[in-house]
XYZ file of C-alpha atoms in Angstrom:
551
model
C -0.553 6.724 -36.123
C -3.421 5.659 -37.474
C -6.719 4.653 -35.172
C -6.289 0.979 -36.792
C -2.780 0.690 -36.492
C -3.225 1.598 -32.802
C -5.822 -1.213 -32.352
C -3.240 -3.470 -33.928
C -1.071 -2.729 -30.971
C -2.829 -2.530 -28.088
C -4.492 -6.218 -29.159
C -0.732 -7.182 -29.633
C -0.310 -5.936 -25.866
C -3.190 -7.556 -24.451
C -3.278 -11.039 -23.103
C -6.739 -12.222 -24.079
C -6.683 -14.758 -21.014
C -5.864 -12.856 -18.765
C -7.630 -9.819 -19.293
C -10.654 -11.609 -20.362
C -10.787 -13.947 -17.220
C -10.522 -11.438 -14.716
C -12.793 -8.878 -16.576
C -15.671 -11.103 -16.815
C -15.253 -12.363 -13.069
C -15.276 -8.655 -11.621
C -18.244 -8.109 -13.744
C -20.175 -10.634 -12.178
C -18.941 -9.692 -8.983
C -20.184 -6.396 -9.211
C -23.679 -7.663 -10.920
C -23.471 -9.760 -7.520
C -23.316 -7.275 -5.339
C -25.904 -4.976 -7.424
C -28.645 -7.720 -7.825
C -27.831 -9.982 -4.710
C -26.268 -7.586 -2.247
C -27.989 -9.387 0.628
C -26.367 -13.025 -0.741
C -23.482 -11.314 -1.197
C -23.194 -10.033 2.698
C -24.313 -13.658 3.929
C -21.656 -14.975 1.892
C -19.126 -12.822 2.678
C -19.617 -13.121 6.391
C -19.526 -17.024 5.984
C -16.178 -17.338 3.761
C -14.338 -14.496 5.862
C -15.366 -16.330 9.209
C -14.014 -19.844 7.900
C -10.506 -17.968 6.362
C -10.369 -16.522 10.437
C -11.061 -19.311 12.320
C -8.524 -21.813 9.856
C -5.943 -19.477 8.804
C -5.594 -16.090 10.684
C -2.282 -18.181 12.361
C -0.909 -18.263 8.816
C -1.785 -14.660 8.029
C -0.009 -13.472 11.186
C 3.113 -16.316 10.888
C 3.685 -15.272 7.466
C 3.853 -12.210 8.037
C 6.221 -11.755 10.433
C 7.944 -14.070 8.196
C 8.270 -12.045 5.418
C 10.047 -9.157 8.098
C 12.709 -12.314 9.181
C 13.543 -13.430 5.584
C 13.777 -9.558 4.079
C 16.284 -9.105 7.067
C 18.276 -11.927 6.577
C 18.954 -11.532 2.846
C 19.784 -7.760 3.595
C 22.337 -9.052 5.601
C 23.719 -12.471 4.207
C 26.000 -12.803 1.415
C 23.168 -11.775 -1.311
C 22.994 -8.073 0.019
C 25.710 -7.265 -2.424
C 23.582 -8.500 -5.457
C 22.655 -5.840 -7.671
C 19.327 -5.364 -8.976
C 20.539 -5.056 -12.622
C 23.466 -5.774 -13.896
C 26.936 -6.134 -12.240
C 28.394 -2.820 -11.774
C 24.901 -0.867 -12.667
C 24.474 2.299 -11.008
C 21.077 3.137 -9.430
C 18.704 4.743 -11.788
C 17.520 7.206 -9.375
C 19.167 9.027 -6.603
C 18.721 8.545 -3.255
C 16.283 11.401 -2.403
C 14.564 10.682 -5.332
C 14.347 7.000 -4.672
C 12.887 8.178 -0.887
C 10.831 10.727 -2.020
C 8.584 8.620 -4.855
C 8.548 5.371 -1.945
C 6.891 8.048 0.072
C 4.154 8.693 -1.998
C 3.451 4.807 -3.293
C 3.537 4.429 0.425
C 1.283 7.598 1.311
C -2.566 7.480 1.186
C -6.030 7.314 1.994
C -5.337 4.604 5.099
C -3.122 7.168 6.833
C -5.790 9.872 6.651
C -8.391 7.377 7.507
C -6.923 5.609 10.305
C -4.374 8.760 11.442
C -6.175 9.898 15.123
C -8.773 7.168 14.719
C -7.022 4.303 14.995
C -5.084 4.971 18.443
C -8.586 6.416 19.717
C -10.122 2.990 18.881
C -7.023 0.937 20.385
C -7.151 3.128 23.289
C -11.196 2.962 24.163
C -10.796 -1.326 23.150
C -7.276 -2.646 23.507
C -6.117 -6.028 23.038
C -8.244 -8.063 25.573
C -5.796 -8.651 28.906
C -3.568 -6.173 28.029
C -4.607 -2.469 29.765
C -7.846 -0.904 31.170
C -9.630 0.675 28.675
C -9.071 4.637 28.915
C -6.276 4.198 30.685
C -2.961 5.897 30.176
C -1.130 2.416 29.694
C -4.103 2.043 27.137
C -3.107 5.165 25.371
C 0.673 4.303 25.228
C -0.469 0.409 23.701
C -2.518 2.491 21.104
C 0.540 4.123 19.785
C 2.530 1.189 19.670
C -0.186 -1.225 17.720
C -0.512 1.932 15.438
C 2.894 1.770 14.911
C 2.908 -2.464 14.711
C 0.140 -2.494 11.495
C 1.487 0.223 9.264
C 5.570 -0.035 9.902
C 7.744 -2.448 9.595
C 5.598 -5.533 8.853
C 3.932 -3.994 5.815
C 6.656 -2.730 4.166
C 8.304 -5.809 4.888
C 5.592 -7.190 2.775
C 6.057 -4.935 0.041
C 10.095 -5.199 0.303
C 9.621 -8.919 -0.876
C 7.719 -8.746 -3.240
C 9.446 -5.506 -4.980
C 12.211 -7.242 -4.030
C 11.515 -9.614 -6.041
C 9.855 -8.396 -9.249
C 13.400 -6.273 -9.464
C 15.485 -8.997 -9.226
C 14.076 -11.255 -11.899
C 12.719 -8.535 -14.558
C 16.360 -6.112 -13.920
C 19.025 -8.716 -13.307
C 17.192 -11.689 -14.880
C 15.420 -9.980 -17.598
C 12.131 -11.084 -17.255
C 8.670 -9.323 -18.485
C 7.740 -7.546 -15.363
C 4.862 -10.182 -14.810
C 4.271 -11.585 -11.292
C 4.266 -15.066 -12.903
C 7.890 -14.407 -14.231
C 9.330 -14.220 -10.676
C 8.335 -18.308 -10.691
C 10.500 -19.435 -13.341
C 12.658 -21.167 -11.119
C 9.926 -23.345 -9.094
C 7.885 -23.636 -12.307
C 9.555 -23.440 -15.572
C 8.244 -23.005 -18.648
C 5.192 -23.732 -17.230
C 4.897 -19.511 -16.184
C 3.988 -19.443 -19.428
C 0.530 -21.000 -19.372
C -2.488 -21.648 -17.553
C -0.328 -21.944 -14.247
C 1.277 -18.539 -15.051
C -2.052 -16.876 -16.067
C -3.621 -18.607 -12.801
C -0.755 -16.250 -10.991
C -1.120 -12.784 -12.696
C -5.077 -13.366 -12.705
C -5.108 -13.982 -8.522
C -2.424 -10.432 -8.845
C -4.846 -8.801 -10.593
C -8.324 -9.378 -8.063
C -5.830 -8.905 -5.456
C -5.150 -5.410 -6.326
C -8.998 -5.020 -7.644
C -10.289 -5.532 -4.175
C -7.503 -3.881 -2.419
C -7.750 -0.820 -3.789
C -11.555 -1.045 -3.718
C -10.777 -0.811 -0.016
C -8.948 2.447 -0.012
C -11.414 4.112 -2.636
C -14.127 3.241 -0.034
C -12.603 4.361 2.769
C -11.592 7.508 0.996
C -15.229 8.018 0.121
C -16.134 7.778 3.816
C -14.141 9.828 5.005
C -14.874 12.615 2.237
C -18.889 12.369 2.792
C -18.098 12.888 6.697
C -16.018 15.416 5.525
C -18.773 17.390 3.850
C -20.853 16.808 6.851
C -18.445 18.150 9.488
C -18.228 21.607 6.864
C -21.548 22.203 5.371
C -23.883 20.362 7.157
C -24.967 17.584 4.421
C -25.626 14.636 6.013
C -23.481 11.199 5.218
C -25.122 7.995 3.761
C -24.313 5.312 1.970
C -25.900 6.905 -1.075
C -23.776 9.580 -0.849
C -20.388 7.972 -0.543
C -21.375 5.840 -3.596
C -22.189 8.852 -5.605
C -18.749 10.309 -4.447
C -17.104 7.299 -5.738
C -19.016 7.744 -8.992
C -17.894 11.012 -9.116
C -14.386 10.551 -8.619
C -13.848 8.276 -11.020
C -15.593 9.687 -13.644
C -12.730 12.190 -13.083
C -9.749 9.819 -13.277
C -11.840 7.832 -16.544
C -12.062 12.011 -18.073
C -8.428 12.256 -17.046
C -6.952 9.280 -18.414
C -8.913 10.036 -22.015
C -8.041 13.244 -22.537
C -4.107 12.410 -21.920
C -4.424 15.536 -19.475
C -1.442 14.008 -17.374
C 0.878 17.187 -16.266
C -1.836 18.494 -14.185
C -2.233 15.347 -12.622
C 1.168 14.871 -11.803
C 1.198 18.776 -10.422
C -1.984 17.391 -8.303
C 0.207 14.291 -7.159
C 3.155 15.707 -6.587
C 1.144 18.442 -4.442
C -0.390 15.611 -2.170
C 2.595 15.729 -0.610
C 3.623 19.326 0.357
C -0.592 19.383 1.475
C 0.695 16.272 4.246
C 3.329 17.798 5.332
C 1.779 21.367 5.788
C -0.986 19.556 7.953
C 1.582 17.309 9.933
C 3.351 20.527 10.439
C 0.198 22.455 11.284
C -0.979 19.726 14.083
C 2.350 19.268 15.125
C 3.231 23.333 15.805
C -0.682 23.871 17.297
C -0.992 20.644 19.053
C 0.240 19.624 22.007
C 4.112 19.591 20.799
C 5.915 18.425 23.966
C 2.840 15.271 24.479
C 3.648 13.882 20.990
C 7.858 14.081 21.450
C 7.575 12.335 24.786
C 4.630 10.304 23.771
C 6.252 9.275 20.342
C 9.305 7.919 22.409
C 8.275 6.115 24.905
C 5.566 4.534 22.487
C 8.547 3.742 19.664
C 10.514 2.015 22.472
C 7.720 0.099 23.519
C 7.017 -1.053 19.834
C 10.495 -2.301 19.125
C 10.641 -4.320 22.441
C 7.105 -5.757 22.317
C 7.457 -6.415 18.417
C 8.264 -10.630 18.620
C 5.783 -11.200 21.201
C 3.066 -9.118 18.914
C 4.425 -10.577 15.901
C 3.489 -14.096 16.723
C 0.366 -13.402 18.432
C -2.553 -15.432 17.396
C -5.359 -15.068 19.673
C -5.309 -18.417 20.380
C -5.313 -17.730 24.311
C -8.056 -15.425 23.664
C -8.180 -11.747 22.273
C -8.955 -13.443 18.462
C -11.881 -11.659 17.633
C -10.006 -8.081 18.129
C -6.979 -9.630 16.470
C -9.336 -10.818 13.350
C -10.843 -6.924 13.546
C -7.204 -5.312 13.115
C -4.236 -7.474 12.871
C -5.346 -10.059 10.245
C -7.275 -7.278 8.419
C -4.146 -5.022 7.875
C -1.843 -7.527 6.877
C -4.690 -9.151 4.420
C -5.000 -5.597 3.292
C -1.147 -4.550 2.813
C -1.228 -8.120 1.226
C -3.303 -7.395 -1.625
C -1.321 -3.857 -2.390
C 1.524 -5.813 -2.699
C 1.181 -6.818 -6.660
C 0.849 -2.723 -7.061
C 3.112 -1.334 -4.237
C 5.822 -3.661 -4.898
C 6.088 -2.992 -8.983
C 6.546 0.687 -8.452
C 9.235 0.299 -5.964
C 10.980 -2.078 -8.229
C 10.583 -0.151 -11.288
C 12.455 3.014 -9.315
C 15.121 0.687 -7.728
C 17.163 -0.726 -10.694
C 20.702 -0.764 -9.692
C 20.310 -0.796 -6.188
C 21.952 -3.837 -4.259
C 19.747 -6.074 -2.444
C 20.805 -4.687 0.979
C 20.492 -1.099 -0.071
C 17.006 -1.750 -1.539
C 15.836 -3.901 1.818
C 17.018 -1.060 4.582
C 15.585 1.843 2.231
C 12.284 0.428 1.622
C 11.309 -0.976 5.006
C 13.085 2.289 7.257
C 12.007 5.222 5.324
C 8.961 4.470 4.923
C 8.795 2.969 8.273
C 9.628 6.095 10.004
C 7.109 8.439 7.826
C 4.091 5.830 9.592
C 5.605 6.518 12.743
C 5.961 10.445 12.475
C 2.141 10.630 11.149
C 0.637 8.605 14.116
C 2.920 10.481 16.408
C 1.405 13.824 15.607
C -1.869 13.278 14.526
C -2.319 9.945 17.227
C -0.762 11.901 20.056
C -3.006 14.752 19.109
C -5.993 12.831 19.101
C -5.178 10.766 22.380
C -3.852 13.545 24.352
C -7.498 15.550 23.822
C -9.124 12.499 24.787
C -7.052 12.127 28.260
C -7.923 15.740 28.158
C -11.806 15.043 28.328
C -11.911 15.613 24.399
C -14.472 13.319 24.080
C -13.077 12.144 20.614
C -14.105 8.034 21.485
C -17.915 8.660 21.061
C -17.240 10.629 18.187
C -15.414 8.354 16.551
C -17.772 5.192 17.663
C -20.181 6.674 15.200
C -18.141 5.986 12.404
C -13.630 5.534 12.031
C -14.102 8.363 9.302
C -14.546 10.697 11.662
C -11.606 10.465 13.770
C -9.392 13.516 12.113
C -12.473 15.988 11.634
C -12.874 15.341 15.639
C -9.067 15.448 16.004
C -8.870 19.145 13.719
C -12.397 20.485 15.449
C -10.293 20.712 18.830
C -7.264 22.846 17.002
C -7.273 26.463 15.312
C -8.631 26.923 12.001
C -10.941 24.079 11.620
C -12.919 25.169 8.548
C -9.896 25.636 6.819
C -8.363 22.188 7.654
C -11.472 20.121 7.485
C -11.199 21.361 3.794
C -7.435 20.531 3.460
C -8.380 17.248 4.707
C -11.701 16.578 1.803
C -9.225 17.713 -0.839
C -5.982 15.927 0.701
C -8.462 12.896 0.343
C -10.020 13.281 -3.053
C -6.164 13.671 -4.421
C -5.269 10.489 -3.032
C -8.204 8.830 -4.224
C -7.726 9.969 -8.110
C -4.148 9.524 -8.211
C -4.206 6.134 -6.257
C -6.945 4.762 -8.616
C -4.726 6.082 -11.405
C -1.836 4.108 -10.526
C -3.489 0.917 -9.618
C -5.305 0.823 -13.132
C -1.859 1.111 -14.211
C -0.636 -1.911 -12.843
C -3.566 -3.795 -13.414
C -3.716 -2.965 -17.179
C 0.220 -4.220 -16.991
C -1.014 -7.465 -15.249
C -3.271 -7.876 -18.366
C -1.503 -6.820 -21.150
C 1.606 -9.104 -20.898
C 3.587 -6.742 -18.578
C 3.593 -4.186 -20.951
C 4.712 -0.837 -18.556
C 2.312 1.143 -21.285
C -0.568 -0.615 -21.029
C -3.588 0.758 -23.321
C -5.215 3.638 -22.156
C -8.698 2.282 -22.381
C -7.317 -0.754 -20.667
C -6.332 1.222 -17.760
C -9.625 3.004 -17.912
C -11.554 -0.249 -18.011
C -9.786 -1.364 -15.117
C -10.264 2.339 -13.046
C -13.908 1.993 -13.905
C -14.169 -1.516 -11.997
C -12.525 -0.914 -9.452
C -14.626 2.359 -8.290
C -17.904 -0.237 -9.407
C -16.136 -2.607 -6.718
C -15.704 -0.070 -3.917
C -19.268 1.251 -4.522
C -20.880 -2.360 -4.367
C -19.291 -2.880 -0.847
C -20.273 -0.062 0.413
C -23.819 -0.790 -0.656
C -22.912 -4.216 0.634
C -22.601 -3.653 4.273
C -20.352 -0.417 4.588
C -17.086 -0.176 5.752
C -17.550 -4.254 7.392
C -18.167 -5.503 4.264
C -15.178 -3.233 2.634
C -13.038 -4.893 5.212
C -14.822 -8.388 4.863
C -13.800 -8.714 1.441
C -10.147 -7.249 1.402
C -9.320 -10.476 3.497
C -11.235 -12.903 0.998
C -9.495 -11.501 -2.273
C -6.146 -11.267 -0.244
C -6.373 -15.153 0.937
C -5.527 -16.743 -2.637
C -2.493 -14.492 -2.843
C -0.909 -14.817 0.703
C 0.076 -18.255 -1.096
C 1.366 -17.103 -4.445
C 3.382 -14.436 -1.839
C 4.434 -17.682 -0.138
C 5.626 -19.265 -3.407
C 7.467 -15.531 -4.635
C 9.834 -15.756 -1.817
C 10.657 -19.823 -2.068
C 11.538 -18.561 -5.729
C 13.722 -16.016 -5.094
C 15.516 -17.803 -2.325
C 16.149 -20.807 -4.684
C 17.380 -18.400 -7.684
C 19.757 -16.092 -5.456
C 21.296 -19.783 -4.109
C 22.062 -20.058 -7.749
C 23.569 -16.315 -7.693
C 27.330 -16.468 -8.105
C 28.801 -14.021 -5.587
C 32.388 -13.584 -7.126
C 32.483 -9.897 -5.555
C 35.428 -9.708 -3.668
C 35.532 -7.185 -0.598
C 38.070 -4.946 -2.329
C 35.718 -4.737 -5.226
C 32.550 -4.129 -3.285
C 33.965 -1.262 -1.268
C 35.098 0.696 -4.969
C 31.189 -0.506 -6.035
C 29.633 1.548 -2.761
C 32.335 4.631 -3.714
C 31.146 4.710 -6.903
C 27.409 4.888 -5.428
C 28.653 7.620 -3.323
C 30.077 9.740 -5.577
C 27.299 9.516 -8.081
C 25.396 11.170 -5.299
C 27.454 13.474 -5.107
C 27.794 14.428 -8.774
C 24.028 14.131 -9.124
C 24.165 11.368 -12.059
C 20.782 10.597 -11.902
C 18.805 13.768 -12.280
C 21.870 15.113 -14.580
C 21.146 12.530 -16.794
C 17.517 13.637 -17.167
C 15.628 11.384 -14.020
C 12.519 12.721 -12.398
C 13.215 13.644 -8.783
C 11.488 14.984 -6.141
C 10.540 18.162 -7.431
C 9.560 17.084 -10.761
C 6.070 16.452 -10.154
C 6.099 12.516 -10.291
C 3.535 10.106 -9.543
C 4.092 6.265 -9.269
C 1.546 5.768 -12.629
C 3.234 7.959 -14.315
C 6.654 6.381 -13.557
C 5.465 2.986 -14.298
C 3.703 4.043 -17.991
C 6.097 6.315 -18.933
C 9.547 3.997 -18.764
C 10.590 0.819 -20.357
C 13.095 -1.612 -18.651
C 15.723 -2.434 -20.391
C 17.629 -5.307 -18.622
């Protein structure tokens, strides 16, 4: 094809409004932060303390929500929906289906916040609730751990894949965020209203992954300090940024995508070997008893913790965790939630509910088991791990790995584990953001998607320069704020098209529809019939870029 020709069609692709809109804003954003970082801090600061103080009760009601709504549709008359059309089989299998959730779900936060985060909860837990240091303390950091990255995220993402699969499998619509409103707003999705939607989709995933690509940048810079001495700055982490995504910019030119998918696909085996590793050398029998007394604690405690506001007292720690994770797993939901419903045509809406929010659900829980027990148990052990990791979150695991064998060896693991994540994750995002602005085309133009990598490592490297890992944080809430309503507005949408759903299935037929399912399994349909599982080195951008809906 000729270089015009190609032009032709990418411009074809491309929604000028859209991608112009959003392009120009991030600019100035980043020209913001670069000329005016100082404004930009003061500013920050101001807008994220008015969004606290007026609305954290609607970040932590919705929320908890979004868990009570995904559970009743799993279980109502609309589980037996299909996500596709009537009698569809699923497009992947099961493991498959498990396995590539797993790695949308798996990433820099985990290694970030892994042995930090119950460290932190443990040394400062909610106000009124334990002595700090305490053992009671240490069993409430397990269970918060557990409380911001299980069920309420993936709750989040489960409604919003949710979803995006219902209206662009069963309803045929463009794979657009905007499309899932046709029923509140009509034709109107198709205009400034719509463009208003997919452009607030857009800075949502901009700033949250700007979030993980700094964190990942902190963590590698304290990772190089912990190994070879060089000493961690603000400078540095930028340049790592730089460097990184020059990498995934070189990457996504040269087309060079099997290695990348060997990389991504390796991220995986490299977690579970150190999981494994901690889990074997560690103190085995703390983090079994610890993980189950902690998971029981969780599930009993979760309606009083879902539906606290601070209002009693305790807000400014809630405003410091709780409303920061679920503004964070807010703004991954535009990306999260169109890879999981691009791999879950043909699924019914109960099937796709359970698997999203349990398997992933239980992953969270086996990571801060092993590497949070780890951590807390050598700090009950006089591991001193709290002062290390007051000097900075990022250096949590390093402390965590220092106390176990072979620390050289995993400290590198850990640098490269990171890095991985942070190409491939930037990868992927650019891939949904160059869908948001090219019409929901899933093969967006490459030097769309590079555009879009590019900002988003200029965003990450303006808030560090900003204010660090506060301002990272600071601004993740901000960009997430516009979207918790167009969230809000997703589900009223798909409740009010599923009410128009005609469930004619009768019992008799549903029960032969779930023995078909099973013996698909069985008979391997999907990976016979050419599917990328497990093994076959895929990576959510590459799933999303490389296959066409055809409902």
């Amino acid at each position: 094809m000729s270089t015009a020709t190609t032009k032709k069609t990418t411009s074809v692709r491309v929604d000028p409004a859209v991608l112009y809109i959003s392009v120009t804003l991030s600019a100035l954003f980043v020209a913001w932060g670069v000329f005016f970082t100082d404004n930009l801090t003061t500013v920050a600061e101001t807008t994220l303390g008015r969004i606290i103080d007026n609305f954290g009760w609607l970040f932590v009601l919705t929320s908890s929500g979004f868990v009570v709504l995904a559970t009743v549709l799993a279980f109502s008359r609309f589980g037996s929906v299909r996500l596709g059309r009537d009698g569809e089989r699923p497009e992947f299998s099961t493991a498959s289906w498990v396995a590539m959730m797993f790695s949308a779900g798996m990433g820099i936060g985990l290694m970030f916040y892994g042995a930090s985060e119950p460290i932190m909860h443990m040394s400062s837990p909610p106000p009124g609730s334990a002595k700090a240091g305490s053992e009671d303390a240490a069993r409430l950091a397990l269970e918060y751990s557990y409380f911001h990255w299980a069920i309420h995220p993936w709750a989040m993402y489960a409604v919003a894949g949710l979803a995006l699969s219902y209206f662009g499998f069963r309803k045929s619509g463009n794979g657009l965020i905007s499309s899932a409103f046709r029923p509140l707003l009509g034709d109107r999705v198709d205009g400034p209203l719509g463009k208003s939607i997919d452009i607030l989709a857009i800075f949502a995933t901009l700033f949250g992954s700007a979030v993980s690509l700094g964190l990942g940048a902190l963590q590698v810079n304290r990772g190089l300090k912990e190994v070879w001495g060089v000493p961690d700055s603000t400078a540095l982490a930028v340049s790592i940024i730089a460097v990184l995504t020059v990498l995934f910019v070189l990457s996504a030119l040269s087309g060079v995508h099997r290695g990348i998918q060997w990389l991504s696909n390796g991220n995986m085996m490299l977690a579970a070997v150190l999981l494994l590793f901690v889990f074997v050398v560690g103190p085995t029998v703390f983090i079994l008893e610890s993980q189950t007394e902690a998971l029981g604690g969780y599930l009993a405690s979760l309606p009083k913790m879902s539906f606290t506001t601070g209002a009693f007292g305790g807000g400014e720690w809630l405003s410091g965790w709780t409303v920061f994770y679920w503004a964070w797993w807010i703004s991954w939901t535009p990306f999260v939630g169109t890879f999981i419903a691009r791999i879950s045509r043909g699924r019914t809406i109960r099937e796709f509910i359970v698997g999203v929010i349990v398997a992933p659900s239980l992953v969270s829980v086996v990571w801060f088991a092993i590497l949070g027990g780890t951590a807390l148990n050598q700090e009950m052990n006089g591991g001193h791990l709290a002062a290390a990791v007051a000097k900075g979150e990022e250096a949590g695991l390093f402390a965590t790995l220092r106390n176990l064998p072979w620390f050289p060896v995993t400290s590198v693991l850990v640098i490269v584990l990171v890095g991985l994540f942070f190409v491939s994750g930037a990868d992927a995002a650019s891939v949904v953001l160059g869908m948001l602005s090219c019409r929901g085309s899933m093969t967006p133009g490459r030097l769309v998607v590079v555009l879009w990598g590019a900002l988003t490592g200029l965003v990450a490297a303006v808030l560090l320069l900003a204010g660090g890992l506060e301002a990272v944080k600071q601004v993740a809430i901000i960009a997430a704020f516009p979207f918790l309503f167009v969230m809000i507005g997703l589900c009223v949408s798909l409740v009010k098209a599923l009410r128009a759903e005609p469930i004619t299935a009768s019992p008799a037929k549903r029960q032969a529809e779930r023995q078909a399912d099973r013996e698909a399994e069985r008979e391997g349909v999907a990976d016979a019939a050419g599917e990328p599982g497990p093994d076959d080195g895929v990576r959510p951008a590459e799933v999303m870029a490389d296959s066409q809906p055809t409902g």
